[in-house]
Structures are given as C-alpha cells and as structure tokens.
Amino acid sequence: MAGLYDELLVLLHGIWSRRWIALAVAWGVCMLGWLGVSLIPNGYESKARVYVNTQSLLEDKIGITQVQSQQDLDRVRQTLLSAENLEKVVRGTDLAQTISGPRDVAGKITTLREHITVLAQADPSMIDISATSADSGLSDGANARIAQQVVQKLIDIFQEENLTGGRTETRQSLAFLDQQIAGRGKQLEAADKRRVEFAQRYAGVLPGAGTISQRMDAARLEINNIDAQLVQAQSALSAMNGQLAGTPATLPGVAVGGGASPLAQAQAELAAMRARGWTASHPDVIAAQRQVDNLRRQGGANGAAAAGTPNPAYLSIKSMQAERAATVLALSTRKAQLQADLNTMTAHQIDEPGVASEQEKLDRDYAALQTQYDKLLADREEIRLRGDVKTETGAVQFSVLQPASLPTAPAAPNRPLLLLGVLILGIGAGIGVAFAIGQLKGTFPTAARLERAVGIPVAGSITQVASTAQVALDKQRMKWFAGASGGLAALCLLLIVVEFIQRGTA
C-alpha cells in the first residue's frame, strides 16, 4: 500500500511540475470547444395537441364502426409525413422563400422529415405534433416562426386529409367498382349468350330448363307424384264402375207420354261429352256414338214407345265415371310423356356425356358470374352510403386542444451543459498531456526508481535548495497559475450566464 501511495505521489508530482503545459492545453481545448458550441445553431421547437372524435351514432347503425374510423385515422397519421404532404408544408410556409429549385425542395423535405414528430398518446384520440427548426442561415426569430408555421400547416393537412380524404377514397372506390361491374356485366352477357346458343343447338336433345341432372331429378319427382295421383284416380274410377254396374239405366213401369226418345237422350249425352272437350277417340265418346248408331238403326220412335223413363242416378254416375276415366287417362298420358323424356335424357347422357358436362359448366360459370355481379352491386351501394355518411355528417371531428406554439427559447442545443462539458474535457486533456509527457521524459523523480532502472546501487541523493529569490518567484508563478486557472473557470461561467441572458431576451 505504501508503494502504491508513493507511485501516486510521483505521478501527481510529475503532472504538477508540468502544470503550465496542462493549463495551456486546457485553455486551447476549451477555446476550440466553446467556439464549436457557439457555432451550433439554435433549434426552436413548436408543439401542438389535437383531439380527434371518431364516434358516430349513425355510423354504427349502418355498419361503420369506431374501429374502422380509427383505422382511417391511423392511416392519415402515417401518411402525414409523405413527400407530397411535406412539399405542401415547404411551399405553404416561409421555407418557400429559401428554395430556388426542385433540389432545394427535396433537401427541405428530407430535413423536415427528420425534425417532425407525430405521436399518439395513451388515448388514441390525442395526437401530439411537434416540429423543430434549426437553420444556421436564419435568425432565431425566423427559426421560431418556421417551427410554428410547420406545425400549423401539418394540422391543416391532417384535417384536410380526414375531411376530403374520405371523399377522395369514396370516389376512387366507386370508380373502381364501376369498372369492375362493367367488366363483370360484359362477362355475364357473354356467358348468357353462350347458354342461349347451347340451348338452341340442343333444344331437341335436352328439353326443359336447367341441367340434365336437375331435369332428370325433377322428372322422377313428378313421376312419383303422378303415380300417387294415378292410384287414387284408378281407385275412384273402379268405384264409379261398380256403382254404374248396379244402377239401372231406365226406370220401368212408367208411362211414356210425350217424353224424349232414347235416341234424343243418347244424342244429348254425346253432345255433352263433346262439349267437355272429349275427342272422338275417347272410350265414352266411342260408346255413346255406337249407342246412337244402334238406336237409329232400330228406329228412334219405336224405341221411345217401348222404353221406360231414363234413370237420373244412372246418368249422374255415368257422368262422374266419365270424369274419373278422363283423369286416369290424363295422368297416364303425362306419366308416359315424362317417362319418355326421362328415357331420352338418360340415353343422351350415356351416348353424349360431353353435352351434359358442357351444359353444367355453362350454368356453373353463369351462376358464379351472377353472384360476383350481385355482390359488386351491393358493395357499391354500401360504399356509396358510407361515403355519404362520413362526408355529410362529419364523422371525424377535430378539436385543437393546444395550438401551434411560438417558441421563445431554443429547445436545442443545451449550451450550458455543453459549455461545462467542454471545460471538463479541456481540464482532462491538459492533465492527460502532462502525464504523457512525464512518461516520455527520461527523468527519475526518486533514487529508488533510478536504482531499479540502472540496476546499480545509489549511494544517496541531494535535496534541491531554493534561494529566497527562487521562492518568491515560485510564489509569483503560483499566483499566475491560480489566476489563469480561475480565469478559465470564470470564462466558462460567464459564457453560461450570457447564454441564459440570451434565452431570456429571445
């Protein structure tokens, strides 16, 4: 420990003996450092705070949520520092007076982007905008005004982007959707034209509407329904036939005065059947015609005299039996027609599978295009409605809580701290130079160090004896050194005081 203490004393003695060199270096470093600090231009910062209200009752009703409005707000905030907006700032402030061409504008834009900050607070509706101006070619007042103008211009652009940006975005979206709708409409017309041409080309092969599978399924379903109806109709016809067989055609024992003859009744029944629309090939029409022919051959008058009175119940049952028979015939005919169509489609599906697949592809493409077209129309109407709500009702409302401030004191650099730091750096540089010179000099401050260096025992040492004049000279030099050192510290303090005075009078 004692050796270490001795070494420390030796180092301090070496530095002290070269104190004038250390002081000169400290003065030189401090003067250069303070000069550099003085050349740093003052930076003036302007700040503003904006509150953005994104809540809207009407928007929630039509599906425009606050999240969507917040996303729009984030997008505008992120694009606020785009080159286009910053060029508006340059041309809308006093910066326009210092530009002479596109290159100057590009340089100003780059500088602005580095000195502008847009931050969202914990509440996303609160936005802080700040800008710093530190142009060495301008005065402090000009820098302060430019910082304020930049922040104010950014607020104007921010509001403009939200108010008119929604209209622009809506207009662009509607134009894009109109273009897509027109394209899809043409494709839909072309697809429909192909379907019509296909249907005309295979009209005899593929009767009906829809694909082959759909038509075959519909035919099978209708045949099943007809089978159930046919069973009921046949049962009803069988019942009518049984009742007709047990009912007499005439009522015997009744005098026939001036009643109608059997020939006239048969002719009346035949006329009634034809009035119902039954054709000559209908079984009942054929039977009635045969009865009329027989009565004519037998003689209508004699028959009328010999026959009894016609039975009304028989005629009613006969009429109902004819209706049931007509129903059975119609259902049977319809079933046969459907079964023939089903067999035709099945045969063509087996013989020409490409036709069915082509039709299904045409129908599938048409359905897909129709779905896309309808969706585009719905999207266009929704966007138009949202755009009207956002632009007409003022969905986003601005409130400037803190307007752009006019700075009265520079925000940077912190000159007092820099001046003090230069002083400390200068003192450290002086001590370091003195120490380095002491290490480079070939002197030995103690006899022990000389003995270690040369490896020869040292018999003794002679202490320096100063005269009275030398002592007085040393004291005078000490006063000069103290004054020079104090002057360095006093100069630093004076510069700090001047800086504070300049800030107070800015």
PDB file of C-alpha atoms in Angstrom, residues 37 40-43 410-421 496 499-500 503:
ATOM      1  CA  VAL A  37     -20.571  25.160 -29.267  1.00  0.00           C
ATOM      2  CA  ILE A  40     -24.185  25.199 -33.269  1.00  0.00           C
ATOM      3  CA  PRO A  41     -27.429  26.848 -34.430  1.00  0.00           C
ATOM      4  CA  ASN A  42     -30.306  27.178 -32.023  1.00  0.00           C
ATOM      5  CA  GLY A  43     -33.179  24.786 -32.606  1.00  0.00           C
ATOM      6  CA  PRO A 410     -34.307  27.315 -28.087  1.00  0.00           C
ATOM      7  CA  ALA A 411     -35.046  23.675 -27.384  1.00  0.00           C
ATOM      8  CA  ALA A 412     -31.577  22.621 -28.533  1.00  0.00           C
ATOM      9  CA  PRO A 413     -28.687  22.574 -28.042  1.00  0.00           C
ATOM     10  CA  ASN A 414     -28.299  22.608 -24.256  1.00  0.00           C
ATOM     11  CA  ARG A 415     -25.428  25.099 -24.315  1.00  0.00           C
ATOM     12  CA  PRO A 416     -24.884  25.436 -20.555  1.00  0.00           C
ATOM     13  CA  LEU A 417     -24.348  21.716 -20.289  1.00  0.00           C
ATOM     14  CA  LEU A 418     -22.142  21.676 -23.403  1.00  0.00           C
ATOM     15  CA  LEU A 419     -20.014  24.584 -22.073  1.00  0.00           C
ATOM     16  CA  LEU A 420     -19.498  22.814 -18.781  1.00  0.00           C
ATOM     17  CA  GLY A 421     -18.674  19.612 -20.592  1.00  0.00           C
ATOM     18  CA  ILE A 496     -23.190  30.179 -19.250  1.00  0.00           C
ATOM     19  CA  GLU A 499     -26.491  32.014 -22.667  1.00  0.00           C
ATOM     20  CA  PHE A 500     -29.194  32.350 -20.028  1.00  0.00           C
ATOM     21  CA  ARG A 503     -32.635  32.911 -23.733  1.00  0.00           C
TER      22      ARG A 503
END
